[in-house]
Short mmCIF file of C-alpha atoms and ligand atoms in Angstrom, two decimals:
data_model
loop_
_atom_site.label_atom_id
_atom_site.label_comp_id
_atom_site.label_asym_id
_atom_site.label_seq_id
_atom_site.Cartn_x
_atom_site.Cartn_y
_atom_site.Cartn_z
CA MET A 311 -30.22 13.60 16.28
CA ASP A 312 -30.51 15.01 12.78
CA ILE A 313 -29.08 18.46 12.45
CA HIS A 314 -29.55 18.80 8.70
CA SER A 315 -32.63 20.55 7.44
CA GLU A 316 -32.07 19.23 3.90
CA LYS A 317 -30.21 16.22 2.64
CA ILE A 318 -29.69 13.94 -0.34
CA LEU A 319 -29.21 10.22 0.26
CA ILE A 320 -26.84 8.23 -1.90
CA LEU A 321 -27.46 4.50 -1.90
CA ASP A 322 -24.23 2.63 -2.57
CA PHE A 323 -24.32 -0.29 -4.98
CA GLY A 324 -20.56 -0.73 -4.85
CA SER A 325 -19.33 1.74 -7.47
CA GLN A 326 -15.75 3.00 -7.32
CA THR A 327 -17.14 6.50 -7.71
CA THR A 328 -19.84 6.58 -5.02
CA GLN A 329 -17.75 8.88 -2.84
CA LEU A 330 -17.26 11.18 -5.80
CA ILE A 331 -21.03 11.58 -6.13
CA ALA A 332 -21.12 12.73 -2.52
CA ARG A 333 -18.28 15.17 -3.01
CA ARG A 334 -19.80 16.68 -6.14
CA ILE A 335 -23.10 17.25 -4.33
CA ARG A 336 -21.44 18.75 -1.28
CA GLU A 337 -19.44 21.06 -3.52
CA GLN A 338 -22.83 22.51 -4.43
CA LYS A 339 -23.33 23.26 -0.72
CA VAL A 340 -25.97 20.58 -0.30
CA TYR A 341 -25.50 18.03 2.45
CA CYS A 342 -25.59 14.34 1.46
CA GLU A 343 -24.92 10.97 3.03
CA ILE A 344 -23.91 7.60 1.64
CA HIS A 345 -25.80 4.55 2.88
CA PRO A 346 -25.60 0.90 1.89
CA PHE A 347 -28.06 -0.09 -0.86
CA ASN A 348 -30.09 -2.23 1.54
CA VAL A 349 -30.95 0.48 4.05
CA SER A 350 -34.55 -0.06 5.11
CA ILE A 351 -37.40 1.98 3.71
CA ASP A 352 -38.39 2.94 7.26
CA LYS A 353 -34.93 4.40 7.86
CA ILE A 354 -35.22 6.35 4.62
CA LYS A 355 -38.59 7.73 5.65
CA GLU A 356 -37.15 8.68 9.01
CA MET A 357 -34.28 10.56 7.35
CA SER A 358 -36.79 12.22 5.05
CA PRO A 359 -34.34 13.23 2.29
CA GLN A 360 -35.08 15.77 -0.45
CA GLY A 361 -33.75 13.31 -3.03
CA ILE A 362 -32.09 9.92 -3.48
CA VAL A 363 -29.27 8.90 -5.80
CA PHE A 364 -28.75 5.23 -6.71
CA SER A 365 -25.03 4.84 -7.39
CA GLY A 366 -23.48 2.70 -10.08
CA GLY A 367 -22.11 -0.71 -9.26
CA PRO A 368 -20.22 -3.64 -10.78
CA ALA A 369 -23.08 -6.15 -10.77
CA SER A 370 -25.57 -7.06 -13.45
CA VAL A 371 -29.18 -6.50 -12.33
CA TYR A 372 -30.09 -10.05 -13.30
CA ALA A 373 -27.26 -11.71 -11.34
CA ASP A 374 -28.41 -13.88 -8.43
CA ASP A 375 -26.60 -11.82 -5.87
CA ALA A 376 -27.29 -8.43 -7.49
CA PRO A 377 -27.73 -5.75 -4.82
CA LYS A 378 -31.33 -4.55 -4.77
CA THR A 379 -33.22 -1.88 -2.90
CA ASP A 380 -36.79 -2.10 -1.73
CA PRO A 381 -38.76 -1.20 -4.91
CA LYS A 382 -41.20 0.78 -2.75
CA ILE A 383 -38.53 3.46 -2.47
CA LEU A 384 -39.55 4.46 -5.98
CA GLU A 385 -43.09 5.09 -4.75
CA LEU A 386 -42.19 7.42 -1.90
CA ASP A 387 -42.65 10.52 -4.01
CA ILE A 388 -39.01 11.45 -3.37
CA PRO A 389 -37.01 12.33 -6.53
CA VAL A 390 -34.58 9.56 -7.52
CA LEU A 391 -31.58 9.77 -9.83
CA GLY A 392 -30.27 6.37 -10.91
CA ILE A 393 -26.72 6.31 -12.23
CA CYS A 394 -25.62 3.43 -14.50
CA TYR A 395 -26.41 0.29 -12.45
CA GLY A 396 -28.78 2.48 -10.43
CA ALA A 397 -30.64 3.43 -13.62
CA GLN A 398 -30.80 -0.20 -14.74
CA LEU A 399 -32.14 -1.31 -11.37
CA MET A 400 -34.80 1.38 -11.44
CA THR A 401 -35.77 0.25 -14.95
CA VAL A 402 -36.13 -3.40 -13.96
CA GLN A 403 -37.93 -2.66 -10.71
CA LEU A 404 -40.53 -0.61 -12.56
CA GLY A 405 -41.15 -3.24 -15.23
CA GLY A 406 -38.65 -2.31 -17.98
CA ARG A 407 -35.89 -4.51 -19.41
CA VAL A 408 -32.09 -4.46 -19.27
CA GLU A 409 -29.81 -6.59 -21.43
CA ARG A 410 -26.19 -7.35 -21.99
CA ALA A 411 -25.11 -4.83 -24.63
CA GLU A 412 -23.48 -6.16 -27.79
CA LYS A 413 -20.97 -3.39 -27.64
CA HIS A 414 -19.79 -2.38 -24.20
CA GLU A 415 -19.51 1.31 -23.74
CA PHE A 416 -16.45 2.37 -21.78
CA GLY A 417 -14.94 5.82 -21.74
CA LYS A 418 -16.01 8.96 -23.52
CA ALA A 419 -19.23 9.16 -25.51
CA ASP A 420 -21.15 11.98 -27.14
CA LEU A 421 -24.58 12.57 -25.73
CA GLU A 422 -27.50 13.90 -27.70
CA VAL A 423 -30.12 15.46 -25.49
CA LEU A 424 -33.74 15.02 -26.58
CA PHE A 425 -35.52 16.53 -23.60
CA THR A 426 -34.07 19.78 -22.33
CA GLY A 427 -35.85 19.93 -18.98
CA GLY A 428 -35.24 17.99 -15.76
CA VAL A 429 -31.59 17.06 -15.32
CA PHE A 430 -30.82 18.51 -18.77
CA ALA A 431 -32.31 21.93 -18.08
CA GLY A 432 -30.31 24.67 -19.77
CA MET A 433 -28.89 22.33 -22.44
CA GLU A 434 -29.61 22.38 -26.16
CA LYS A 435 -31.58 19.82 -28.09
CA ASN A 436 -30.18 17.62 -30.86
CA ARG A 437 -26.57 18.61 -30.41
CA ALA A 438 -24.44 15.50 -30.19
CA GLU A 439 -21.67 17.38 -28.44
CA TYR A 440 -22.12 16.79 -24.78
CA GLN A 441 -19.22 14.66 -23.69
CA VAL A 442 -20.09 12.10 -21.04
CA TRP A 443 -18.22 9.16 -19.53
CA MET A 444 -19.74 5.70 -19.76
CA SER A 445 -18.76 2.46 -18.11
CA HIS A 446 -21.31 -0.28 -18.60
CA GLY A 447 -21.75 -3.73 -20.06
CA ASP A 448 -25.54 -3.94 -19.66
CA ARG A 449 -27.90 -1.39 -21.10
CA ILE A 450 -31.54 -0.40 -20.84
CA GLU A 451 -33.54 -2.02 -23.67
CA ALA A 452 -37.20 -1.40 -22.82
CA LEU A 453 -38.56 1.43 -20.74
CA PRO A 454 -41.04 0.99 -17.90
CA ASP A 455 -44.50 2.50 -18.25
CA GLY A 456 -44.59 6.25 -17.93
CA PHE A 457 -40.94 6.73 -18.99
CA GLU A 458 -39.45 8.34 -22.07
CA VAL A 459 -35.95 8.65 -23.50
CA SER A 460 -34.34 11.97 -22.69
CA ALA A 461 -30.90 11.44 -24.25
CA VAL A 462 -29.11 9.00 -26.55
CA SER A 463 -25.53 8.15 -27.42
CA GLU A 464 -24.08 6.09 -30.27
CA HIS A 465 -24.32 2.81 -28.36
CA SER A 466 -27.10 3.68 -25.89
CA PRO A 467 -30.53 4.33 -27.37
CA HIS A 468 -31.59 4.97 -23.76
CA ALA A 469 -28.60 6.89 -22.43
CA ALA A 470 -30.93 8.86 -20.15
CA ILE A 471 -34.54 8.20 -19.27
CA ARG A 472 -37.19 10.07 -17.32
CA HIS A 473 -40.64 9.51 -15.95
CA THR A 474 -42.91 12.00 -17.63
CA LYS A 475 -44.91 12.77 -14.47
CA LYS A 476 -42.76 11.77 -11.50
CA SER A 477 -39.24 12.90 -10.59
CA LEU A 478 -37.56 9.61 -11.51
CA VAL A 479 -34.51 9.89 -13.75
CA GLY A 480 -31.94 7.37 -14.93
CA VAL A 481 -28.63 8.06 -16.68
CA GLN A 482 -26.30 5.44 -18.14
CA PHE A 483 -23.32 7.78 -17.86
CA HIS A 484 -21.51 8.92 -14.74
CA PRO A 485 -22.24 12.60 -13.97
CA GLU A 486 -19.86 12.52 -10.99
CA VAL A 487 -16.63 12.06 -12.96
CA ALA A 488 -14.67 14.94 -14.45
CA HIS A 489 -14.79 13.50 -18.00
CA THR A 490 -18.53 14.03 -18.06
CA LEU A 491 -18.36 17.67 -18.99
CA ILE A 492 -22.03 18.29 -18.22
CA GLY A 493 -21.85 16.24 -15.00
CA VAL A 494 -22.02 19.15 -12.59
CA ASP A 495 -24.98 20.63 -14.50
CA VAL A 496 -26.83 17.32 -14.36
CA LEU A 497 -26.28 17.00 -10.61
CA ARG A 498 -27.19 20.64 -10.01
CA ASN A 499 -30.39 20.26 -12.01
CA PHE A 500 -31.24 17.20 -9.95
CA ILE A 501 -30.57 18.62 -6.49
CA PHE A 502 -31.79 22.17 -7.07
CA GLY A 503 -34.37 21.67 -9.82
CA LEU A 504 -35.99 18.31 -9.11
CA CYS A 505 -35.30 18.06 -5.37
CA GLY A 506 -35.72 21.75 -4.55
CA CYS A 507 -32.64 21.94 -2.29
CA LYS A 508 -31.01 25.24 -1.47
CA PRO A 509 -27.23 25.75 -1.44
CA GLN A 510 -26.97 26.32 2.29
CA TRP A 511 -24.57 23.68 3.62
CA THR A 512 -21.42 25.77 4.17
CA MET A 513 -18.59 25.32 6.63
CA GLN A 514 -19.96 28.25 8.58
CA SER A 515 -23.35 26.59 8.86
CA PHE A 516 -21.62 23.31 9.69
CA VAL A 517 -19.82 24.99 12.60
CA GLU A 518 -23.04 26.54 13.91
CA THR A 519 -25.11 23.36 13.77
CA THR A 520 -22.32 21.11 15.04
CA VAL A 521 -21.45 23.39 17.93
CA ALA A 522 -25.10 23.37 18.99
CA ALA A 523 -25.26 19.58 18.65
CA ILE A 524 -22.08 19.04 20.70
CA ARG A 525 -23.42 21.26 23.46
CA LYS A 526 -26.65 19.33 23.56
CA GLN A 527 -24.93 15.93 23.54
CA VAL A 528 -22.32 16.78 26.18
CA GLY A 529 -24.34 18.90 28.59
CA ASP A 530 -22.19 19.66 31.64
CA GLU A 531 -19.94 16.62 31.28
CA GLN A 532 -16.16 16.58 30.81
CA VAL A 533 -14.57 15.59 27.49
CA ILE A 534 -11.03 14.46 26.66
CA CYS A 535 -9.30 14.41 23.32
CA ALA A 536 -6.01 12.90 22.20
CA LEU A 537 -4.20 15.67 20.38
CA SER A 538 -1.49 14.50 18.00
CA GLY A 539 -0.89 17.70 16.08
CA GLY A 540 -2.30 16.14 12.91
CA VAL A 541 -5.08 17.88 11.01
CA ASP A 542 -7.92 15.65 12.19
CA SER A 543 -7.22 15.80 15.91
CA SER A 544 -6.37 19.51 15.81
CA VAL A 545 -9.61 20.39 14.03
CA THR A 546 -11.61 18.12 16.34
CA ALA A 547 -10.10 19.82 19.38
CA ALA A 548 -10.70 23.31 17.99
CA LEU A 549 -14.33 22.52 17.12
CA VAL A 550 -15.19 20.85 20.42
CA HIS A 551 -13.45 23.68 22.24
CA ARG A 552 -15.57 26.21 20.36
CA ALA A 553 -18.63 24.34 21.64
CA ILE A 554 -17.81 23.60 25.26
CA GLY A 555 -14.64 25.56 26.09
CA GLY A 556 -13.26 24.60 29.50
CA GLN A 557 -15.07 21.26 29.63
CA LEU A 558 -12.55 19.93 27.11
CA THR A 559 -9.06 18.76 28.07
CA CYS A 560 -6.60 17.61 25.42
CA ILE A 561 -3.81 15.18 26.08
CA TYR A 562 -0.70 15.40 23.96
CA VAL A 563 1.58 12.41 24.45
CA ASP A 564 5.14 13.02 23.28
CA ASN A 565 6.32 9.52 22.51
CA GLY A 566 9.76 10.71 21.45
CA LEU A 567 9.05 9.54 17.92
CA MET A 568 7.96 12.87 16.53
CA ARG A 569 9.60 14.94 13.82
CA THR A 570 11.95 17.76 14.75
CA GLY A 571 10.08 20.66 16.30
CA GLU A 572 6.68 18.94 16.04
CA THR A 573 5.84 18.91 19.74
CA GLU A 574 6.92 22.51 20.24
CA SER A 575 4.94 23.86 17.31
CA VAL A 576 1.73 22.02 18.23
CA LEU A 577 1.89 23.10 21.86
CA ARG A 578 2.88 26.64 20.97
CA PHE A 579 -0.10 27.07 18.71
CA PHE A 580 -2.73 25.76 21.10
CA ARG A 581 -1.26 27.52 24.11
CA GLU A 582 -0.62 30.86 22.48
CA LYS A 583 -3.57 31.10 20.16
CA THR A 584 -6.31 29.39 22.12
CA ASP A 585 -7.25 28.88 25.74
CA LEU A 586 -7.57 25.15 25.19
CA LYS A 587 -6.32 23.07 28.12
CA VAL A 588 -3.52 20.84 26.86
CA ILE A 589 -1.72 18.37 29.09
CA HIS A 590 1.73 17.63 27.72
CA VAL A 591 2.94 14.19 28.73
CA ALA A 592 6.66 13.82 28.10
CA ALA A 593 6.97 10.07 27.66
CA GLU A 594 10.04 9.82 25.42
CA ASP A 595 11.99 7.65 27.84
CA TYR A 596 9.10 5.30 28.43
CA PHE A 597 8.62 4.62 24.71
CA LEU A 598 12.33 4.24 23.95
CA LYS A 599 12.58 1.71 26.74
CA GLU A 600 9.54 -0.16 25.43
CA LEU A 601 11.15 -0.27 21.99
CA ASP A 602 14.54 -1.38 23.24
CA ARG A 603 15.86 -4.19 21.02
CA VAL A 604 12.50 -4.59 19.27
CA ALA A 605 12.95 -4.96 15.51
CA ASP A 606 9.70 -6.56 14.38
CA PRO A 607 7.32 -3.98 12.78
CA GLU A 608 4.12 -5.39 14.27
CA GLU A 609 5.68 -5.69 17.70
CA LYS A 610 6.80 -2.06 17.51
CA ARG A 611 3.32 -0.93 16.48
CA LYS A 612 1.68 -2.92 19.25
CA ARG A 613 4.00 -1.68 21.97
CA ILE A 614 3.54 1.93 20.90
CA GLY A 615 -0.24 1.56 20.66
CA TYR A 616 -0.43 -0.12 24.03
CA GLY A 617 1.86 2.44 25.67
CA PHE A 618 -0.17 5.28 24.29
CA ILE A 619 -3.43 3.91 25.62
CA LYS A 620 -1.88 3.21 29.03
CA ILE A 621 -0.54 6.75 29.38
CA PHE A 622 -3.70 8.30 28.06
CA GLU A 623 -5.80 6.32 30.49
CA GLU A 624 -3.60 7.28 33.43
CA GLU A 625 -3.82 10.95 32.55
CA ALA A 626 -7.56 10.83 31.99
CA LYS A 627 -8.06 9.16 35.38
CA LYS A 628 -6.27 12.03 37.05
CA LEU A 629 -8.89 14.37 35.60
CA GLY A 630 -11.68 12.59 37.47
CA ASP A 631 -15.09 12.19 36.01
CA VAL A 632 -14.75 12.16 32.23
CA LYS A 633 -17.69 10.96 30.13
CA PHE A 634 -16.68 11.58 26.50
CA LEU A 635 -13.74 10.95 24.23
CA ALA A 636 -13.56 13.27 21.22
CA GLN A 637 -12.08 11.61 18.13
CA GLY A 638 -11.28 12.79 14.63
CA THR A 639 -13.06 9.99 12.75
CA LEU A 640 -13.66 11.05 9.14
CA TYR A 641 -16.36 10.14 6.66
CA PRO A 642 -14.33 7.64 4.59
CA ASP A 643 -13.80 5.55 7.77
CA VAL A 644 -17.51 5.60 8.44
CA ILE A 645 -18.47 4.61 4.89
CA GLU A 646 -15.87 1.87 4.75
CA SER A 647 -17.55 0.26 7.68
CA VAL A 648 -21.03 0.42 6.14
CA SER A 649 -20.36 -0.40 2.51
CA PHE A 650 -20.33 -3.99 1.41
CA LYS A 651 -16.64 -4.53 0.94
CA GLY A 652 -15.57 -7.79 2.48
CA PRO A 653 -13.42 -7.90 5.57
CA SER A 654 -9.85 -7.12 4.68
CA ALA A 655 -6.79 -8.78 6.12
CA VAL A 656 -4.85 -6.91 8.78
CA ILE A 657 -1.88 -5.51 6.93
CA LYS A 658 -0.69 -3.28 9.75
CA SER A 659 -2.02 -2.72 13.24
CA HIS A 660 -2.91 0.92 13.18
CA HIS A 661 -2.14 2.90 16.19
CA ASN A 662 -5.07 4.86 17.52
CA VAL A 663 -7.12 5.24 20.66
CA GLY A 664 -9.55 2.58 19.45
CA GLY A 665 -9.56 0.41 22.58
CA LEU A 666 -10.04 3.24 25.04
CA PRO A 667 -13.79 3.87 25.05
CA GLU A 668 -14.55 0.30 26.19
CA VAL A 669 -11.81 0.18 28.81
CA MET A 670 -12.78 3.53 30.24
CA LYS A 671 -16.51 3.38 29.53
CA LEU A 672 -16.37 6.59 27.52
CA ALA A 673 -18.95 7.72 25.02
CA LEU A 674 -17.56 8.83 21.67
CA LEU A 675 -17.85 12.33 20.32
CA GLU A 676 -16.99 12.31 16.61
CA PRO A 677 -17.90 15.71 15.18
CA LEU A 678 -16.01 15.18 11.90
CA ARG A 679 -17.60 11.87 10.98
CA GLU A 680 -19.61 13.45 8.17
CA LEU A 681 -16.67 15.18 6.53
CA PHE A 682 -14.12 14.37 3.85
CA LYS A 683 -10.49 15.34 4.42
CA ASP A 684 -10.61 18.45 2.27
CA GLU A 685 -13.75 19.56 4.10
CA VAL A 686 -11.93 19.09 7.41
CA ARG A 687 -9.20 21.37 6.09
CA GLN A 688 -11.76 24.00 5.14
CA LEU A 689 -13.31 23.67 8.57
CA GLY A 690 -9.90 24.11 10.20
CA LEU A 691 -9.39 27.36 8.31
CA GLU A 692 -12.89 28.48 9.31
CA LEU A 693 -11.92 27.81 12.95
CA GLY A 694 -8.77 29.88 12.59
CA LEU A 695 -6.15 27.13 12.62
CA PRO A 696 -2.92 28.18 10.88
CA GLU A 697 -2.39 27.02 7.28
CA GLU A 698 0.76 25.13 8.18
CA ALA A 699 -1.26 22.94 10.55
CA ILE A 700 -4.07 22.49 8.04
CA TYR A 701 -1.96 21.49 5.07
CA ARG A 702 0.38 19.24 6.98
CA GLN A 703 1.00 15.89 5.33
CA PRO A 704 -0.31 12.87 7.26
CA PHE A 705 2.07 11.45 9.83
CA PRO A 706 1.58 7.94 11.23
CA GLY A 707 0.66 7.44 14.88
CA PRO A 708 3.73 5.27 15.64
CA GLY A 709 5.82 8.11 14.23
CA LEU A 710 9.42 7.70 13.21
CA ALA A 711 9.59 4.25 14.83
CA ILE A 712 8.14 2.69 11.68
CA ARG A 713 10.55 4.67 9.50
CA ILE A 714 13.59 3.32 11.30
CA LEU A 715 13.75 -0.24 10.04
CA GLY A 716 14.99 -2.58 12.71
CA GLU A 717 15.84 -1.38 16.17
CA VAL A 718 14.92 2.15 17.26
CA THR A 719 17.64 3.92 19.23
CA GLY A 720 18.23 7.52 20.24
CA GLU A 721 21.13 7.71 17.80
CA ARG A 722 19.13 6.39 14.86
CA LEU A 723 16.27 8.74 15.68
CA HIS A 724 18.74 11.61 15.59
CA ILE A 725 19.99 10.59 12.13
CA LEU A 726 16.49 10.19 10.72
CA ARG A 727 15.23 13.49 12.16
CA GLN A 728 17.98 15.41 10.41
CA ALA A 729 17.30 13.70 7.07
CA ASP A 730 13.58 14.29 7.54
CA VAL A 731 14.07 18.04 8.06
CA ILE A 732 16.01 18.25 4.80
CA VAL A 733 13.31 16.36 2.88
CA LEU A 734 10.59 18.67 4.18
CA GLU A 735 12.61 21.84 3.58
CA GLU A 736 13.37 20.91 0.00
CA MET A 737 9.85 19.71 -0.76
CA LYS A 738 8.42 22.96 0.57
CA ARG A 739 10.98 25.06 -1.26
CA SER A 740 10.13 23.31 -4.55
CA GLY A 741 6.43 24.04 -4.11
CA LEU A 742 5.63 20.32 -4.29
CA TYR A 743 4.94 19.68 -0.61
CA ARG A 744 1.21 20.26 -0.87
CA LYS A 745 0.94 18.45 -4.20
CA THR A 746 2.32 15.21 -2.82
CA TRP A 747 0.46 13.11 -0.29
CA GLN A 748 3.51 12.31 1.84
CA SER A 749 7.24 12.82 1.46
CA PHE A 750 9.62 11.40 4.02
CA ALA A 751 12.91 9.73 4.79
CA VAL A 752 13.36 6.14 5.98
CA LEU A 753 16.48 4.87 7.71
CA LEU A 754 17.47 1.43 6.45
CA PRO A 755 19.10 -1.26 8.58
CA ILE A 756 22.05 -1.73 6.24
CA ARG A 757 25.35 -0.01 5.69
CA THR A 758 27.18 0.50 2.43
CA VAL A 759 30.68 1.48 1.42
CA GLY A 760 31.39 4.95 0.18
CA VAL A 761 34.24 7.40 -0.22
CA MET A 762 34.28 10.85 1.35
CA GLY A 763 37.35 12.95 0.75
CA ASP A 764 39.89 10.19 0.33
CA GLU A 765 38.50 8.15 3.15
CA ARG A 766 36.58 4.94 2.89
CA THR A 767 33.22 5.14 4.69
CA TYR A 768 30.90 2.38 5.79
CA GLU A 769 27.67 4.08 6.72
CA ASN A 770 23.87 4.11 6.70
CA VAL A 771 21.48 4.30 3.77
CA VAL A 772 18.47 6.62 3.76
CA ALA A 773 15.54 5.88 1.48
CA PHE A 774 13.49 8.82 0.30
CA ARG A 775 9.79 8.13 -0.33
CA SER A 776 7.33 10.53 -1.89
CA VAL A 777 3.89 9.42 -3.02
CA ASP A 778 0.84 10.88 -4.73
CA SER A 779 -2.52 9.70 -3.46
CA VAL A 780 -6.04 10.87 -2.78
CA ASP A 781 -6.95 8.69 0.16
CA ALA A 782 -3.89 6.54 1.03
CA MET A 783 -5.76 3.42 -0.09
CA THR A 784 -3.73 3.44 -3.27
CA ALA A 785 -0.67 5.53 -4.06
CA ASP A 786 1.94 6.01 -6.73
CA TRP A 787 5.48 7.27 -6.35
CA SER A 788 5.84 10.95 -7.19
CA ARG A 789 7.57 11.78 -10.44
CA LEU A 790 9.77 14.43 -8.84
CA PRO A 791 12.21 16.48 -10.89
CA TYR A 792 15.71 14.94 -11.02
CA ASP A 793 17.24 18.18 -9.77
CA LEU A 794 15.12 18.05 -6.66
CA LEU A 795 16.03 14.41 -6.05
CA GLY A 796 19.68 15.30 -6.55
CA ARG A 797 19.51 18.19 -4.10
CA ILE A 798 17.84 16.11 -1.43
CA SER A 799 20.37 13.32 -1.84
CA ASN A 800 23.34 15.71 -1.78
CA ARG A 801 22.14 17.55 1.25
CA ILE A 802 21.40 14.42 3.26
CA ILE A 803 24.79 12.87 2.50
CA ASN A 804 26.65 16.12 3.17
CA GLU A 805 24.76 17.31 6.20
CA VAL A 806 23.74 14.19 8.09
CA ARG A 807 26.62 12.43 9.73
CA GLY A 808 26.42 8.68 9.45
CA VAL A 809 24.71 8.56 6.03
CA ASN A 810 26.65 7.94 2.80
CA ARG A 811 23.91 6.87 0.39
CA VAL A 812 20.35 7.93 -0.54
CA VAL A 813 17.95 5.88 -2.67
CA TYR A 814 14.54 6.85 -4.06
CA ASP A 815 11.62 4.48 -3.58
CA ILE A 816 9.74 3.88 -6.86
CA SER A 817 7.10 1.42 -5.66
CA SER A 818 3.38 1.98 -5.86
CA LYS A 819 0.70 0.89 -3.40
CA PRO A 820 -0.37 -1.83 -3.93
CA PRO A 821 1.69 -3.96 -3.97
CA SER A 822 3.90 -1.95 -1.59
CA THR A 823 2.50 0.20 1.22
CA ILE A 824 3.24 3.86 1.83
CA GLU A 825 5.19 3.38 5.04
CA TRP A 826 7.97 0.80 5.00
CA GLU A 827 6.81 -0.99 8.15
P1 LIG B 1189 0.29 2.40 4.62
O1 LIG B 1189 1.71 2.32 5.06
O2 LIG B 1189 -0.59 1.35 5.25
O3 LIG B 1189 -0.24 3.79 5.16
O4 LIG B 1189 0.16 2.42 3.12
C1 LIG B 1189 -1.43 4.40 4.76
C2 LIG B 1189 -1.52 5.75 5.45
O5 LIG B 1189 -1.70 5.57 6.86
C3 LIG B 1189 -0.64 6.17 7.58
N1 LIG B 1189 -0.35 5.26 8.68
C4 LIG B 1189 -0.84 5.43 9.92
N2 LIG B 1189 -1.63 6.39 10.43
N3 LIG B 1189 -1.61 5.31 12.52
C5 LIG B 1189 -1.99 6.33 11.74
O6 LIG B 1189 -2.68 7.22 12.25
C6 LIG B 1189 -0.83 4.30 12.07
O7 LIG B 1189 -0.49 3.37 12.80
C7 LIG B 1189 -0.42 4.37 10.69
N4 LIG B 1189 0.34 3.56 9.91
C8 LIG B 1189 0.35 4.14 8.68
C9 LIG B 1189 0.50 6.30 6.59
O8 LIG B 1189 1.41 7.33 6.95
C10 LIG B 1189 -0.25 6.59 5.32
O9 LIG B 1189 -0.66 7.94 5.22
#
């Protein structure tokens, strides 16, 4: 079911910045979707988009395995914007020529606009001052019939090209990146000017259309949702609840591996502020028993994942006839599974409710699958969720178990929880909590010698990890002020019994990962 009256399609040729194109377009309140480059022409016709963007990509158009679209897409009478590789492909498919450039053009370049209509509407002619960002080895050498040059740069005599009669445009530069100072204007001119879209895709309209779609999909059936207290599951629950109210039941499994106060604050919010049905399953003892004497990280993850599914299934069965499972799948997960990245090795078994739908024969309800994380946050605010729930840092499904290296015991959980509270308090007080992706304490399985008062101590070590990231795929350690590091270390050693040393983790991902296990 298509609930979008207007949309732009982005065909992905493997560029690092394809997702950025989507974000930039959505920031203009126009809905867009990313599809693999080889999506069929019939599917495109079915989706009937207002415009199509060909992304950049690492290949050379003449390479044997170069990704290619059906050239008939260019005859559909739908406006197309080709970016970098996308522009070169369009050129070659329409009879022009692309060659390896003598000088590669990477980084900033000055653009001189020759045609001030189309994607350059509102710009001035013959002013070599428009900074753009280039990243290409090949370049367009000969234009296809019907095309003309609309902008040049020092090393690109065809930095932008346009069909003089049809809405087909190619740019060698990347309008989606921040270094292209006219990038937003170019994209706006494309989506509003050439494609005729209107800026009408807002969170409010998203709520209205999605609520209607959920109602239609679910009918009178019952839906369950695993509520973890994280942003994605909380927003999913709030949105589905807005649509079908009492037909939704959420299950919150307390696995005893949560942060201090986490369970209470999640339950308090949903019980006090909404009339959502939440079943609270207190399963601390079960999980601690399952983890007894287990030190291997993968084994811990598997036992927690398995236990979670078992409990969830038991609870769902008690509810009787349930047909749907609501899940907070986000857009990056969806695109990862369609784009042409090769299969990646299993680094860690992620804990989620992945296996449940098959076991229980449930249909999936994934109302956030079109959204990026920051859009989910906006949606959460629109639905009235409190800011502290919306801007919460991600927390892994297996919880503190994968931050206690080695065996998980009640005593070690107690030590880590206290250190964790201090980290969060200090990060929030410094104003850096929202700027960092995650900040947390890890309890190491070693002890070191120290001296407190005049006494020798032989106690635990806590590692403090804080990383900056945009999507958790890569991350770098946060350059936190020394004073803040000092305060966190002092407080942990002074206030948490059983800890006499704190170290700061300065590894990036890759080659390390964010969590230690
Ligand atoms: P890593 O450690 O792989 O973590 O660099 C990447 C991001 O994923 C989170 N993480 C998890 N999230 N279930 C989750 O829902 C899990 O099993 C899990 N393991 C790691 C981690 O906190 C980081 O944000």
